Each structure stands twice: as C-alpha cells, then as structure tokens.
Short mmCIF file of the C-alpha atoms (twelve columns), coordinates in Angstrom:
data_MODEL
# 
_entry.id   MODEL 
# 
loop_
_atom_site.group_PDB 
_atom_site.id 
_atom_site.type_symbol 
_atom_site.label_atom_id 
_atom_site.label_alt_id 
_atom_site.label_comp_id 
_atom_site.label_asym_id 
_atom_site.label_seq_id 
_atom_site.Cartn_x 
_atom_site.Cartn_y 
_atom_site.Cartn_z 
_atom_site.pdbx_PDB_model_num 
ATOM 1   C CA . UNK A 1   0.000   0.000   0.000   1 
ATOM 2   C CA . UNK A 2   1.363   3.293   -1.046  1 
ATOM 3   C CA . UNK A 3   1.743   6.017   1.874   1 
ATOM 4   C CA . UNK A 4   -1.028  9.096   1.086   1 
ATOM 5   C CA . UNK A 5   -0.323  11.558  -0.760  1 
ATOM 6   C CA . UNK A 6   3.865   10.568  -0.996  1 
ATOM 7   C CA . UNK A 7   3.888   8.613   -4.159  1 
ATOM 8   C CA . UNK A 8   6.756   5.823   -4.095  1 
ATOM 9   C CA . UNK A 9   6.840   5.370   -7.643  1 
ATOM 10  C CA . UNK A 10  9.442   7.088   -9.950  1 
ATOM 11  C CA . UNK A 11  7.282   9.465   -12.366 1 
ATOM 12  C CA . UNK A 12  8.442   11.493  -15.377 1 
ATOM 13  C CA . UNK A 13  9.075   15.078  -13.849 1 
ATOM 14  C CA . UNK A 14  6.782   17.252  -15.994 1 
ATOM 15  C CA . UNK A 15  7.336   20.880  -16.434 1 
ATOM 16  C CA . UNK A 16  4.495   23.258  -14.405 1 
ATOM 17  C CA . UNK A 17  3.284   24.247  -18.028 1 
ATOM 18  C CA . UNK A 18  2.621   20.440  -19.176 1 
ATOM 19  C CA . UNK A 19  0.738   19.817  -16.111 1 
ATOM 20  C CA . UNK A 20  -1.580  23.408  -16.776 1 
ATOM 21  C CA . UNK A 21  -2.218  21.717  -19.953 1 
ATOM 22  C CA . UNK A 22  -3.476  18.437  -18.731 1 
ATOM 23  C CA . UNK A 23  -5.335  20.528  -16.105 1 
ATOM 24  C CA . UNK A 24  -7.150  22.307  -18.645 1 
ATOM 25  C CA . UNK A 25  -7.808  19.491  -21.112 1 
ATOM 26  C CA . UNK A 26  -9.188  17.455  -18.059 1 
ATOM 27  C CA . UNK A 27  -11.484 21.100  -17.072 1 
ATOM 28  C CA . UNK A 28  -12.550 20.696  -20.816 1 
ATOM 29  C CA . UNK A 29  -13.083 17.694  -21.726 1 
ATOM 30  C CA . UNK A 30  -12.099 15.265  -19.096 1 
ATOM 31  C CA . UNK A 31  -13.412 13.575  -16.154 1 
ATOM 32  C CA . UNK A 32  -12.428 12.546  -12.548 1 
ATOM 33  C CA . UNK A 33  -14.280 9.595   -11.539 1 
ATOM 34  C CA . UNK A 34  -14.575 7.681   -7.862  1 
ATOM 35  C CA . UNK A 35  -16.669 4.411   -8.780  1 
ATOM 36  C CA . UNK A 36  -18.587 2.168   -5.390  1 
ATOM 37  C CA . UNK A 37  -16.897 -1.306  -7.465  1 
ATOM 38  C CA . UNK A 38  -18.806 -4.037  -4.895  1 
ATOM 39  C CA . UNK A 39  -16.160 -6.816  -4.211  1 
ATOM 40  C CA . UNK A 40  -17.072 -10.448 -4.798  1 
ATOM 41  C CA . UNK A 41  -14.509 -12.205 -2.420  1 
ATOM 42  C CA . UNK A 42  -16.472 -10.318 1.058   1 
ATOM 43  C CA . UNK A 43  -19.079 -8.032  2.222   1 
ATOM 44  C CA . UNK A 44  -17.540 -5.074  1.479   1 
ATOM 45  C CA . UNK A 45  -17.343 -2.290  -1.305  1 
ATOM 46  C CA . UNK A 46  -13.612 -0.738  -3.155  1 
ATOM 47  C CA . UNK A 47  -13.112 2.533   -4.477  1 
ATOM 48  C CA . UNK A 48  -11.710 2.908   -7.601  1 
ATOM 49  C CA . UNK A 49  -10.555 6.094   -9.393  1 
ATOM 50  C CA . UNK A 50  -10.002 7.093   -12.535 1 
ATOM 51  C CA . UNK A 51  -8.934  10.785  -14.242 1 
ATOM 52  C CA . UNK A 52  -9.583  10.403  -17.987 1 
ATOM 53  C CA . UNK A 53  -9.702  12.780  -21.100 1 
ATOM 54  C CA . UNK A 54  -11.541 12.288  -24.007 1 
ATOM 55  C CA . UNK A 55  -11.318 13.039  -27.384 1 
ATOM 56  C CA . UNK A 56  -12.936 12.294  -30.935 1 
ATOM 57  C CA . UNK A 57  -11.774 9.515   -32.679 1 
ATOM 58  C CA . UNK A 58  -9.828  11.554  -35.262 1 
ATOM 59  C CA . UNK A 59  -8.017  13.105  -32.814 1 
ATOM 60  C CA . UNK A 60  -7.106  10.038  -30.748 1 
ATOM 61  C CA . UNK A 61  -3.257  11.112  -31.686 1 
ATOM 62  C CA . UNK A 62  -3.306  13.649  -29.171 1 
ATOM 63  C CA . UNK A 63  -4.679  11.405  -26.459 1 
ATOM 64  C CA . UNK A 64  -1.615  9.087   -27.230 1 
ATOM 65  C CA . UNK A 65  0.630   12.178  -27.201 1 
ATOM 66  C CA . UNK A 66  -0.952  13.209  -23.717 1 
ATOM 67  C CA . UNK A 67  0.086   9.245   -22.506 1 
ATOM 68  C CA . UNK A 68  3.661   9.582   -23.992 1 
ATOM 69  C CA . UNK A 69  4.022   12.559  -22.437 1 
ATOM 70  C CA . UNK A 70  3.000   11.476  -18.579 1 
ATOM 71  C CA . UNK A 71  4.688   7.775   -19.714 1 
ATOM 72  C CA . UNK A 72  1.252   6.171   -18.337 1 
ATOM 73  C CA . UNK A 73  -2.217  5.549   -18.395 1 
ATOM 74  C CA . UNK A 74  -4.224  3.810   -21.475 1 
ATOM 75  C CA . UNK A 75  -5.500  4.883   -24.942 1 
ATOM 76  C CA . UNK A 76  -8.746  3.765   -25.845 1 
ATOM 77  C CA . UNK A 77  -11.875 4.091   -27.910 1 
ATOM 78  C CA . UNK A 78  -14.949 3.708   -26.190 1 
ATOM 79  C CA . UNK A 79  -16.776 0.300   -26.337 1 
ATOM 80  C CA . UNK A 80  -20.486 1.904   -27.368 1 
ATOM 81  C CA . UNK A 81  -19.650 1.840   -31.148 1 
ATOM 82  C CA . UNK A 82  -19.740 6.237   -30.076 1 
ATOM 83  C CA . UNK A 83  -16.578 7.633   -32.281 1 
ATOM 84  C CA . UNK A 84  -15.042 8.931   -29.171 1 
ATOM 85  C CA . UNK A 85  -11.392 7.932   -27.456 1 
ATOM 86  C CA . UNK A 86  -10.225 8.230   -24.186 1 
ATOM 87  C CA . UNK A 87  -7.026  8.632   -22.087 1 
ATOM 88  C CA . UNK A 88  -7.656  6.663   -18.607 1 
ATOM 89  C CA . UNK A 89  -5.680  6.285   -15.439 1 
ATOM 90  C CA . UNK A 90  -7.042  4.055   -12.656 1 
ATOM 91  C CA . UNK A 91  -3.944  3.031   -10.612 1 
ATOM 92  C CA . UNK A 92  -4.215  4.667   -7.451  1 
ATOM 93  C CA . UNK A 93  -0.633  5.793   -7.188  1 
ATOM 94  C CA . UNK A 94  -0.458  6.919   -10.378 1 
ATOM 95  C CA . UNK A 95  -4.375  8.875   -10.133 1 
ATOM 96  C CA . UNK A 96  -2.636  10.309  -7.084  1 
ATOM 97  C CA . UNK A 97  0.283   11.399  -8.580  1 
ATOM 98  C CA . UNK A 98  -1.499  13.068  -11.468 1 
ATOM 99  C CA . UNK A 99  -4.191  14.572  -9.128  1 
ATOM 100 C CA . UNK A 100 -1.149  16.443  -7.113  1 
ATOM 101 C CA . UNK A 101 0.538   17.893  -10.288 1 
ATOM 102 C CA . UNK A 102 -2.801  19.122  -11.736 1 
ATOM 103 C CA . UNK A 103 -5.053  20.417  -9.089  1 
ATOM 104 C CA . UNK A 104 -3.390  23.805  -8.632  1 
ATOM 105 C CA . UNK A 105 -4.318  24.472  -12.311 1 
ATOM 106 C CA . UNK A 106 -7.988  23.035  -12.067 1 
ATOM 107 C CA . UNK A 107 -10.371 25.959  -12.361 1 
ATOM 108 C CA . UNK A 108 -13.778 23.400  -13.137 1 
ATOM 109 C CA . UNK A 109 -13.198 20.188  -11.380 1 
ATOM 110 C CA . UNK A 110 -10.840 21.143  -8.738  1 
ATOM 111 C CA . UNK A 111 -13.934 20.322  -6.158  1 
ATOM 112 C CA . UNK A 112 -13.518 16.707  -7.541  1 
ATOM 113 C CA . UNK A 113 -9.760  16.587  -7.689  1 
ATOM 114 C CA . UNK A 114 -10.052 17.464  -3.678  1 
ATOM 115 C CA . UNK A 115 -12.862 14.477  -3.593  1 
ATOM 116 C CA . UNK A 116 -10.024 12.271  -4.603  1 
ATOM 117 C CA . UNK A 117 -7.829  13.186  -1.650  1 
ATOM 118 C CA . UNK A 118 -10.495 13.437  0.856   1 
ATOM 119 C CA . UNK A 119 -11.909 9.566   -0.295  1 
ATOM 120 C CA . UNK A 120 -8.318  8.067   -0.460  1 
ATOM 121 C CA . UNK A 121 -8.032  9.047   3.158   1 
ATOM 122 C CA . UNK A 122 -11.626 7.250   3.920   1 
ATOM 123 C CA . UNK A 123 -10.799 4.431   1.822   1 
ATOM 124 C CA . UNK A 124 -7.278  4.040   3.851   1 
ATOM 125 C CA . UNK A 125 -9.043  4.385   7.057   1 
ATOM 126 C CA . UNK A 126 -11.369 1.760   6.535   1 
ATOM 127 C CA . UNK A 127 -8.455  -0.868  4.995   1 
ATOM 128 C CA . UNK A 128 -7.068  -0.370  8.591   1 
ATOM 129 C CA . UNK A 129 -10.065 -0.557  10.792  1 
ATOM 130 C CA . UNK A 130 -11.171 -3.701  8.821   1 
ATOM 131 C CA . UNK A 131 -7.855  -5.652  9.015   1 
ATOM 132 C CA . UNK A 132 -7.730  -4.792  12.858  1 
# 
C-alpha cells in the first residue's frame, strides 16, 4: 500500500506548463471519476478512481501524445460503437500522482480533484479498521 499523498513510484518530472495543460484538457473535456466497485470475495465495497480525457476519434493522436508525455495511463476508444477515445488512469498511485501535479491548475473540477484526496483518506481508514 502506497503512503497518502507521498507517491513511491518514480514518475516522469513534468514541467508546471505540461501539467496546466493536462489541467485544462481534463477542465474541458475530461473527467475525474470515484466508482462504489462491490467486491465479490467479502461483504464489502472498493473505491476505484479514474482521471480520464476524451477526445474524438480523429483526434485520438493527441490522447496518445498526452500518454507519452505522462509515460502512463491507457488509450482507448470507447466500447459503445460512439466515435469517441479516451485517455484513462485508474492506478491509485499513479491517479494520485497526477491529481497532485494538476489540481493547482484546475479551475472546473478542482472540487472533484479534492474528492479524490479526501476519499483516499476514507478508503485508507477503513483498509485499517477492517484488518484490525
């Protein structure tokens, strides 16, 4: 389990100005997304999180340029037969790691970015309480 809010993985170092851009194209036309996933080995529920941008089809080049650029994360169209594309990250460390670098630049969805933070910190507290 990674500490909160210390990410132990090595990431690319981005420059300030990369991660305004990602902020913006995730204010525009991205998402942050906490989804109740209910687990089918016990009782209990998982959180899982996921900060995606999506594009047309036609432009799916600059969703792959978006995933060499943060050297993670998947390129995807959508399975609904919709002409649409998305760039998706769902690992917590590395949803965590983007969240940090972005959410001074969020103007729209910063309120969700700080969701993130506050529901990692739930979803920690509850791992411990329920292995005690």
């Amino acid at each position: 389990m990674i500490s909160l809010f210390t990410c132990t993985t090595n990431f690319v170092q981005l420059k300030p100005t990369d991660w305004a851009y990602i902020a913006g194209c995730i204010d525009c036309d991205g998402s942050i997304i906490v989804r109740i996933v209910k687990q089918k080995e016990s009782i209990g529920i998982r959180l899982v999180f996921t900060i995606q941008i999506s594009q047309h089809l036609k432009q799916i080049q600059f969703l792959q340029n978006i995933q060499n650029l943060v050297g993670f994360g998947t390129v995807e169209p959508r399975q609904n037969n919709s002409n649409m594309g998305d760039w998706e990250v769902s690992r917590q460390d590395q949803v965590e790691y983007v969240a940090k670098q972005i959410l001074p630049y969020l103007k729209i969805s910063k309120h969700y970015c700080y969701s993130i933070f506050y529901l990692f910190i739930i979803n920690y507290l509850r791992v411990i309480v329920l292995k005690k």
